CSV table of C-alpha atoms and ligand atoms in Angstrom, one decimal:
chain,number,residue,atom,x,y,z
A,512,MET,CA,35.7,21.1,19.9
A,513,ARG,CA,38.4,23.1,21.6
A,514,ARG,CA,42.2,22.7,21.1
A,515,ILE,CA,44.6,22.4,24.0
A,516,SER,CA,46.1,25.9,24.2
A,517,PRO,CA,42.8,27.8,24.8
A,518,VAL,CA,41.8,25.2,27.4
A,519,LEU,CA,45.1,25.6,29.3
A,520,GLN,CA,45.1,29.4,28.9
A,521,GLN,CA,41.6,29.4,30.4
A,522,ASP,CA,43.1,27.6,33.4
A,523,ASN,CA,45.8,30.3,33.6
A,524,VAL,CA,48.6,27.8,32.9
A,525,ASP,CA,52.0,29.5,32.3
A,526,SER,CA,52.8,30.0,28.6
A,527,ASN,CA,56.1,28.2,28.9
A,528,LEU,CA,54.4,25.2,30.4
A,529,ILE,CA,51.8,25.2,27.6
A,530,SER,CA,54.6,25.3,25.1
A,531,LEU,CA,56.4,22.4,26.9
A,532,ILE,CA,53.2,20.3,27.0
A,533,LYS,CA,52.6,21.0,23.3
A,534,THR,CA,56.2,19.9,22.5
A,535,ILE,CA,55.7,16.6,24.3
A,536,LEU,CA,52.5,16.1,22.4
A,537,ALA,CA,54.2,16.7,19.1
A,538,ALA,CA,56.6,13.9,19.9
A,539,CYS,CA,53.6,11.7,20.9
A,540,ARG,CA,51.9,12.4,17.6
A,541,GLU,CA,55.0,11.2,15.8
A,542,ILE,CA,55.1,8.1,18.0
A,543,SER,CA,51.4,7.5,17.3
A,544,PHE,CA,52.2,7.6,13.6
A,545,ARG,CA,55.1,5.1,13.9
A,546,VAL,CA,53.0,2.8,16.1
A,547,SER,CA,50.2,2.8,13.5
A,548,GLN,CA,52.6,1.9,10.7
A,549,GLY,CA,53.6,-1.2,12.8
A,550,GLU,CA,55.5,-3.9,10.7
A,551,LEU,CA,55.4,-1.6,7.7
A,552,ALA,CA,57.8,0.8,9.4
A,553,GLY,CA,59.9,-2.1,10.8
A,554,VAL,CA,59.4,-0.8,14.4
A,555,LEU,CA,58.1,-4.0,16.0
A,556,GLY,CA,60.2,-6.6,17.9
A,557,SER,CA,63.0,-6.4,20.4
A,558,THR,CA,66.5,-4.9,20.4
A,559,LEU,CA,69.3,-6.8,21.9
A,560,GLY,CA,69.5,-4.4,24.9
A,561,GLU,CA,68.0,-4.2,28.4
A,562,ASN,CA,67.0,-1.1,30.2
A,563,ILE,CA,68.2,-0.2,33.7
A,564,GLN,CA,65.2,-2.1,35.1
A,565,GLY,CA,66.6,-5.3,33.5
A,566,GLU,CA,63.7,-5.4,30.9
A,567,THR,CA,64.2,-6.3,27.3
A,568,GLN,CA,63.9,-3.1,25.2
A,569,LYS,CA,61.6,-3.1,22.2
A,570,LYS,CA,62.6,-1.1,19.1
A,571,LEU,CA,59.6,1.2,19.8
A,572,ASP,CA,60.8,1.8,23.3
A,573,ILE,CA,64.1,3.2,21.9
A,574,ILE,CA,62.5,5.2,19.1
A,575,ALA,CA,59.9,6.8,21.5
A,576,ASN,CA,62.6,7.5,24.0
A,577,GLU,CA,64.9,9.2,21.5
A,578,LEU,CA,62.1,11.3,20.0
A,579,LEU,CA,60.9,12.6,23.4
A,580,LYS,CA,64.4,13.3,24.7
A,581,GLU,CA,65.4,15.3,21.6
A,582,VAL,CA,62.3,17.5,21.4
A,583,ILE,CA,62.0,18.1,25.1
A,584,LEU,CA,65.7,19.1,25.5
A,585,GLU,CA,65.5,21.3,22.4
A,586,THR,CA,62.8,23.5,24.0
A,587,GLY,CA,65.4,25.1,26.3
A,588,LEU,CA,62.7,25.1,29.0
A,589,VAL,CA,63.9,21.9,30.7
A,590,LYS,CA,66.8,21.6,33.1
A,591,ALA,CA,66.9,17.8,33.0
A,592,ILE,CA,64.9,14.8,32.0
A,593,SER,CA,64.6,11.3,33.5
A,594,SER,CA,63.3,8.4,31.4
A,595,GLU,CA,62.4,4.9,32.3
A,596,GLU,CA,64.7,3.8,29.4
A,597,GLU,CA,67.8,5.8,30.5
A,598,ASP,CA,70.1,4.6,33.3
A,599,ASP,CA,70.9,8.2,34.3
A,600,THR,CA,69.1,11.6,34.1
A,601,VAL,CA,70.1,13.8,31.2
A,602,ALA,CA,71.0,17.4,31.7
A,603,GLY,CA,69.4,20.2,29.6
A,604,ASN,CA,69.4,24.0,30.0
A,605,PRO,CA,70.8,24.9,33.4
A,606,GLN,CA,68.3,27.8,33.4
A,607,GLY,CA,65.4,25.6,32.5
A,608,GLN,CA,62.3,26.0,34.6
A,609,TYR,CA,61.1,22.4,34.5
A,610,LEU,CA,62.1,18.7,35.0
A,611,VAL,CA,60.4,16.1,32.9
A,612,THR,CA,60.1,12.4,33.7
A,613,PHE,CA,58.6,9.9,31.2
A,614,ASP,CA,57.9,6.3,30.3
A,615,PRO,CA,58.2,6.6,26.6
A,616,LEU,CA,56.3,3.4,25.8
A,617,ASP,CA,54.3,1.8,28.6
A,618,GLY,CA,53.1,-1.7,28.0
A,619,SER,CA,55.6,-2.3,25.3
A,620,SER,CA,55.1,-6.0,25.4
A,621,ASN,CA,51.8,-5.3,23.8
A,622,THR,CA,53.4,-3.8,20.7
A,623,ASP,CA,53.9,-7.1,18.9
A,624,ILE,CA,50.2,-8.1,19.4
A,625,ASN,CA,48.8,-4.7,18.2
A,626,SER,CA,47.3,-4.0,21.6
A,627,LEU,CA,47.2,-0.9,23.8
A,628,ILE,CA,50.3,1.0,24.6
A,629,GLY,CA,51.0,4.6,25.6
A,630,THR,CA,53.4,7.3,26.7
A,631,ILE,CA,53.2,8.6,30.3
A,632,PHE,CA,54.8,11.9,31.4
A,633,SER,CA,55.2,14.1,34.4
A,634,ILE,CA,56.5,17.7,34.8
A,635,LEU,CA,58.1,18.9,38.0
A,636,PRO,CA,59.6,22.3,39.0
A,637,ALA,CA,63.4,22.7,38.5
A,638,GLN,CA,65.4,23.1,41.7
A,639,ALA,CA,67.4,26.3,41.5
A,640,HIS,CA,70.0,25.2,44.1
A,641,LEU,CA,70.8,21.9,42.3
A,642,ALA,CA,73.0,21.4,39.1
A,643,ALA,CA,71.4,20.2,35.9
A,644,ASP,CA,73.3,17.0,36.1
A,645,ASP,CA,72.3,16.2,39.7
A,646,PRO,CA,69.8,13.3,39.8
A,647,SER,CA,68.6,14.3,43.3
A,648,GLN,CA,66.7,17.2,41.8
A,649,PHE,CA,64.1,14.6,40.7
A,650,LEU,CA,63.5,13.3,44.2
A,651,GLN,CA,60.3,15.3,44.7
A,652,PRO,CA,57.1,13.7,45.9
A,653,GLY,CA,54.2,13.4,43.5
A,654,THR,CA,52.4,16.3,45.1
A,655,ALA,CA,55.1,18.6,43.6
A,656,GLN,CA,54.0,17.7,40.0
A,657,ILE,CA,52.9,20.7,37.9
A,658,ALA,CA,51.4,18.6,35.1
A,659,ALA,CA,51.0,15.0,34.2
A,660,GLY,CA,49.5,13.0,31.4
A,661,TYR,CA,49.5,10.0,29.1
A,662,VAL,CA,48.9,9.5,25.5
A,663,LEU,CA,47.1,6.2,24.7
A,664,TYR,CA,47.8,4.7,21.3
A,665,GLY,CA,44.6,2.7,20.8
A,666,PRO,CA,41.9,2.6,18.0
A,667,SER,CA,42.1,6.3,18.5
A,668,THR,CA,45.0,8.2,20.0
A,669,MET,CA,43.8,9.9,23.2
A,670,LEU,CA,45.4,12.2,25.8
A,671,ALA,CA,44.5,12.5,29.5
A,672,LEU,CA,46.1,15.6,31.0
A,673,THR,CA,46.0,17.5,34.3
A,674,THR,CA,47.7,20.7,35.4
A,675,GLY,CA,46.0,20.4,38.8
A,676,LYS,CA,42.6,21.7,37.7
A,677,GLY,CA,40.8,18.5,36.9
A,678,THR,CA,41.6,15.8,34.4
A,679,ARG,CA,40.6,16.4,30.8
A,680,ILE,CA,40.5,14.0,27.9
A,681,TYR,CA,41.4,14.8,24.3
A,682,THR,CA,41.4,12.9,21.1
A,683,LEU,CA,43.9,13.2,18.3
A,684,ASP,CA,42.3,14.5,15.2
A,685,LYS,CA,44.5,13.1,12.5
A,686,THR,CA,43.0,15.2,9.8
A,687,TYR,CA,43.8,18.4,11.5
A,688,GLY,CA,46.9,17.0,13.4
A,689,GLY,CA,46.1,18.2,16.9
A,690,PHE,CA,44.4,17.0,20.1
A,691,LEU,CA,40.8,18.2,20.6
A,692,LEU,CA,39.0,18.2,23.9
A,693,THR,CA,36.5,15.4,24.0
A,694,GLU,CA,35.7,15.1,27.7
A,695,GLU,CA,35.6,18.3,29.7
A,696,LEU,CA,36.3,16.9,33.2
A,697,ALA,CA,36.7,13.2,33.8
A,698,SER,CA,35.0,12.0,36.9
A,699,ILE,CA,35.7,8.5,38.2
A,700,PRO,CA,32.5,7.0,39.7
A,701,LYS,CA,32.8,6.4,43.5
A,702,TYR,CA,31.5,2.8,43.3
A,703,THR,CA,32.5,0.1,40.9
A,704,ALA,CA,32.2,-3.6,40.3
A,705,GLU,CA,35.2,-4.0,38.1
A,706,PHE,CA,38.8,-4.8,39.1
A,707,ALA,CA,42.1,-5.1,37.3
A,708,ILE,CA,45.0,-7.2,38.7
A,709,ASN,CA,47.4,-9.8,37.3
A,710,MET,CA,45.7,-12.8,38.9
A,711,SER,CA,48.6,-15.2,37.9
A,712,ASN,CA,50.6,-13.6,40.8
A,713,GLN,CA,48.0,-14.4,43.4
A,714,ARG,CA,50.1,-16.9,45.4
A,715,TYR,CA,52.9,-14.3,45.7
A,716,TRP,CA,50.8,-11.5,47.2
A,717,GLN,CA,50.8,-10.4,50.9
A,718,ALA,CA,47.9,-11.5,53.1
A,719,PRO,CA,45.8,-8.3,52.9
A,720,MET,CA,45.6,-8.4,49.1
A,721,GLN,CA,45.0,-12.2,49.1
A,722,GLN,CA,42.0,-11.6,51.4
A,723,TYR,CA,40.6,-8.6,49.5
A,724,ILE,CA,40.7,-10.4,46.2
A,725,ASP,CA,39.2,-13.6,47.7
A,726,ASP,CA,36.3,-11.6,49.0
A,727,LEU,CA,35.8,-9.9,45.5
A,728,LEU,CA,35.8,-13.4,43.9
A,729,GLN,CA,33.1,-14.7,46.3
A,730,GLY,CA,30.7,-12.2,44.6
A,731,LYS,CA,27.1,-12.0,45.6
A,732,THR,CA,27.3,-14.9,48.0
A,733,GLY,CA,30.3,-13.5,49.9
A,734,LYS,CA,30.8,-10.7,52.3
A,735,ARG,CA,30.9,-8.0,49.5
A,736,GLY,CA,27.4,-9.1,48.4
A,737,LYS,CA,27.9,-8.3,44.7
A,738,ASN,CA,29.5,-9.8,41.7
A,739,PHE,CA,32.7,-8.2,40.3
A,740,ASN,CA,34.1,-8.4,36.8
A,741,MET,CA,37.8,-8.5,35.9
A,742,ARG,CA,39.9,-6.8,33.1
A,743,TRP,CA,43.6,-6.8,32.5
A,744,ILE,CA,45.3,-5.0,29.6
A,745,ALA,CA,48.9,-5.5,30.7
A,746,ALA,CA,49.6,-1.9,30.0
A,747,MET,CA,48.9,0.4,32.9
A,748,VAL,CA,48.0,3.2,30.5
A,749,GLY,CA,45.2,1.1,29.1
A,750,ASP,CA,43.9,0.0,32.5
A,751,VAL,CA,44.0,3.5,33.9
A,752,HIS,CA,42.2,4.9,30.9
A,753,ARG,CA,39.4,2.5,31.5
A,754,VAL,CA,39.3,3.6,35.2
A,755,LEU,CA,39.1,7.2,34.1
A,756,CYS,CA,36.3,6.4,31.6
A,757,ARG,CA,34.0,4.2,33.7
A,758,GLY,CA,35.6,3.6,37.1
A,759,GLY,CA,37.2,0.5,38.5
A,760,ILE,CA,40.1,-0.5,40.8
A,761,PHE,CA,43.6,-1.1,39.3
A,762,MET,CA,46.2,-2.9,41.4
A,763,TYR,CA,49.8,-3.9,41.1
A,764,PRO,CA,50.6,-5.1,44.6
A,765,THR,CA,53.8,-6.1,46.3
A,766,ASP,CA,54.7,-9.7,45.6
A,767,THR,CA,57.4,-12.3,46.4
A,768,LYS,CA,57.8,-13.6,42.8
A,769,ASP,CA,61.2,-12.0,42.5
A,770,ALA,CA,63.0,-11.2,45.7
A,771,ASN,CA,64.9,-8.4,44.0
A,772,LYS,CA,61.8,-6.8,42.7
A,773,PRO,CA,58.9,-6.8,45.3
A,774,ASP,CA,57.1,-4.0,43.4
A,775,LYS,CA,56.8,-3.7,39.6
A,776,LEU,CA,55.5,-0.2,38.7
A,777,ARG,CA,57.8,2.8,38.7
A,778,LEU,CA,57.1,5.6,41.1
A,779,MET,CA,58.3,8.5,38.9
A,780,TYR,CA,57.4,7.3,35.5
A,781,GLU,CA,54.1,5.5,36.1
A,782,ALA,CA,52.6,5.7,39.7
A,783,ASN,CA,53.0,9.4,40.3
A,784,PRO,CA,51.6,10.8,37.0
A,785,MET,CA,48.8,8.3,37.1
A,786,SER,CA,48.0,9.1,40.7
A,787,PHE,CA,47.8,12.8,39.8
A,788,LEU,CA,45.4,12.1,36.9
A,789,VAL,CA,43.2,9.8,39.1
A,790,GLU,CA,43.1,12.1,42.1
A,791,GLN,CA,42.2,15.0,39.8
A,792,ALA,CA,39.3,13.0,38.5
A,793,GLY,CA,38.0,12.3,42.0
A,794,GLY,CA,39.7,8.9,42.5
A,795,VAL,CA,42.1,7.6,45.2
A,796,SER,CA,45.7,6.3,44.8
A,797,SER,CA,47.6,4.4,47.5
A,798,THR,CA,50.1,1.7,48.2
A,799,GLY,CA,47.6,0.3,50.7
A,800,TYR,CA,49.5,2.0,53.5
A,801,GLN,CA,50.3,5.5,52.1
A,802,ARG,CA,49.0,8.0,49.6
A,803,ILE,CA,51.3,7.5,46.6
A,804,MET,CA,51.8,11.2,45.8
A,805,GLU,CA,53.2,11.7,49.3
A,806,ILE,CA,56.0,9.2,49.0
A,807,GLN,CA,59.4,10.9,49.2
A,808,PRO,CA,61.4,9.2,46.4
A,809,GLU,CA,64.8,7.8,47.2
A,810,ASN,CA,66.0,7.1,43.7
A,811,ILE,CA,64.8,7.8,40.2
A,812,HIS,CA,64.0,4.2,39.3
A,813,GLN,CA,62.2,3.4,42.5
A,814,ARG,CA,59.3,1.0,42.3
A,815,VAL,CA,56.1,1.0,44.3
A,816,ALA,CA,52.9,-1.0,45.0
A,817,VAL,CA,49.9,0.7,43.3
A,818,ILE,CA,46.1,0.6,44.2
A,819,LEU,CA,44.1,3.2,42.4
A,820,GLY,CA,40.7,4.1,41.1
A,821,SER,CA,37.1,4.4,42.4
A,822,LYS,CA,37.2,6.1,45.8
A,823,HIS,CA,35.0,3.7,47.7
A,824,GLU,CA,36.6,0.5,46.3
A,825,VAL,CA,40.2,1.8,46.9
A,826,GLU,CA,39.3,2.8,50.4
A,827,THR,CA,37.8,-0.7,51.0
A,828,CYS,CA,41.1,-2.3,49.8
A,829,ILE,CA,43.1,0.1,52.0
A,830,ASN,CA,41.1,-1.0,55.0
A,831,TYR,CA,42.2,-4.6,54.4
A,832,HIS,CA,45.8,-3.4,54.6
A,833,GLN,CA,45.4,-1.3,57.7
A,834,SER,CA,43.3,-3.6,59.8
B,446,LIG,P1,56.4,-2.6,30.1
B,446,LIG,O1,56.1,-1.2,29.7
B,446,LIG,O2,57.8,-2.7,30.6
B,446,LIG,O3,55.9,-3.6,29.1
B,446,LIG,O4,55.5,-2.9,31.5
B,446,LIG,C1,54.2,-2.5,31.6
B,446,LIG,C2,53.8,-2.5,33.0
B,446,LIG,O5,54.8,-2.0,33.8
B,446,LIG,C3,52.5,-1.8,33.3
B,446,LIG,O6,52.1,-0.9,32.3
B,446,LIG,C4,51.5,-3.0,33.4
B,446,LIG,O7,50.4,-2.7,34.2
B,446,LIG,C5,52.3,-4.1,33.9
B,446,LIG,O8,53.6,-3.9,33.4
B,446,LIG,C6,51.9,-5.4,33.3
B,446,LIG,O9,52.6,-6.4,34.0
B,446,LIG,P2,52.3,-8.0,33.8
B,446,LIG,O10,53.5,-8.5,33.0
B,446,LIG,O11,52.3,-8.5,35.2
B,446,LIG,O12,51.0,-8.2,33.1
């Protein structure tokens, strides 16, 4: 089985970018170890703080954030970072070639029940004309991403990574200490009979999503003419991993549950990197009205509706929104 560097070299990825990706993965290996120690390492439970998104911070959120921040800035390759757990962007080397955004621990409410969690990251080009402490340098659409990936801390620790030449999946070999390529090029099946959505929000959704899900639930006897199964992991990283492995449609639509927060998922830390991975595996990612990777961000903590996965199913859902 092949290690990451030769695979990326074969794709002609710049050596500095390879080095940055490997540094991010070194931090993720450390997070993986801490996660696996659980209560033994005293890393479970909440802190007293809230992040900029108004969400309670778990101890692991903070630990993962600090680890990633430290190692990424130490490379000297990065001009600034933006984390879901930080109010503001953090400046690095003014000459750095890259910007990195990350969600250090996605699905952190799963930590206390020993369920799936992960780290999501995205790498953008630095903007020469903007200062290292200028947050507007991050306001680039998802199409500008140079690389994106997630590390899933599950029964095994897995990495999905793209540099724009397909999405590959690696597994952490804990005996050797590195990630080994275990799926050459992920390919999301075009058709699916599996959906993922938090059904408890049903009454808050907009009409197109209500109608789309109603029709799925009618199964064989309804207009879709087939039965659908449902899965919900409550960590986007787990749900997207399933979609990459065997197809499906994952949705977190706009809702009216909280007037101040019509959308839940973060564009820069979750939606854009996941959209890049999904598109590179032959899937589709949209808000229902627009391709996610073409959204021009207005602020670093912006949220967005997400519908992604198997091409035919996502396009069917988009049709409900556009008709
Ligand atoms: P946290 O990382 O803040 O726990 O949120 C995870 C998440 O943003 C995303 O990964 C899940 O898909 C979604 O929240 C789950 O939301 P519900 O609370 O509606 O299940």
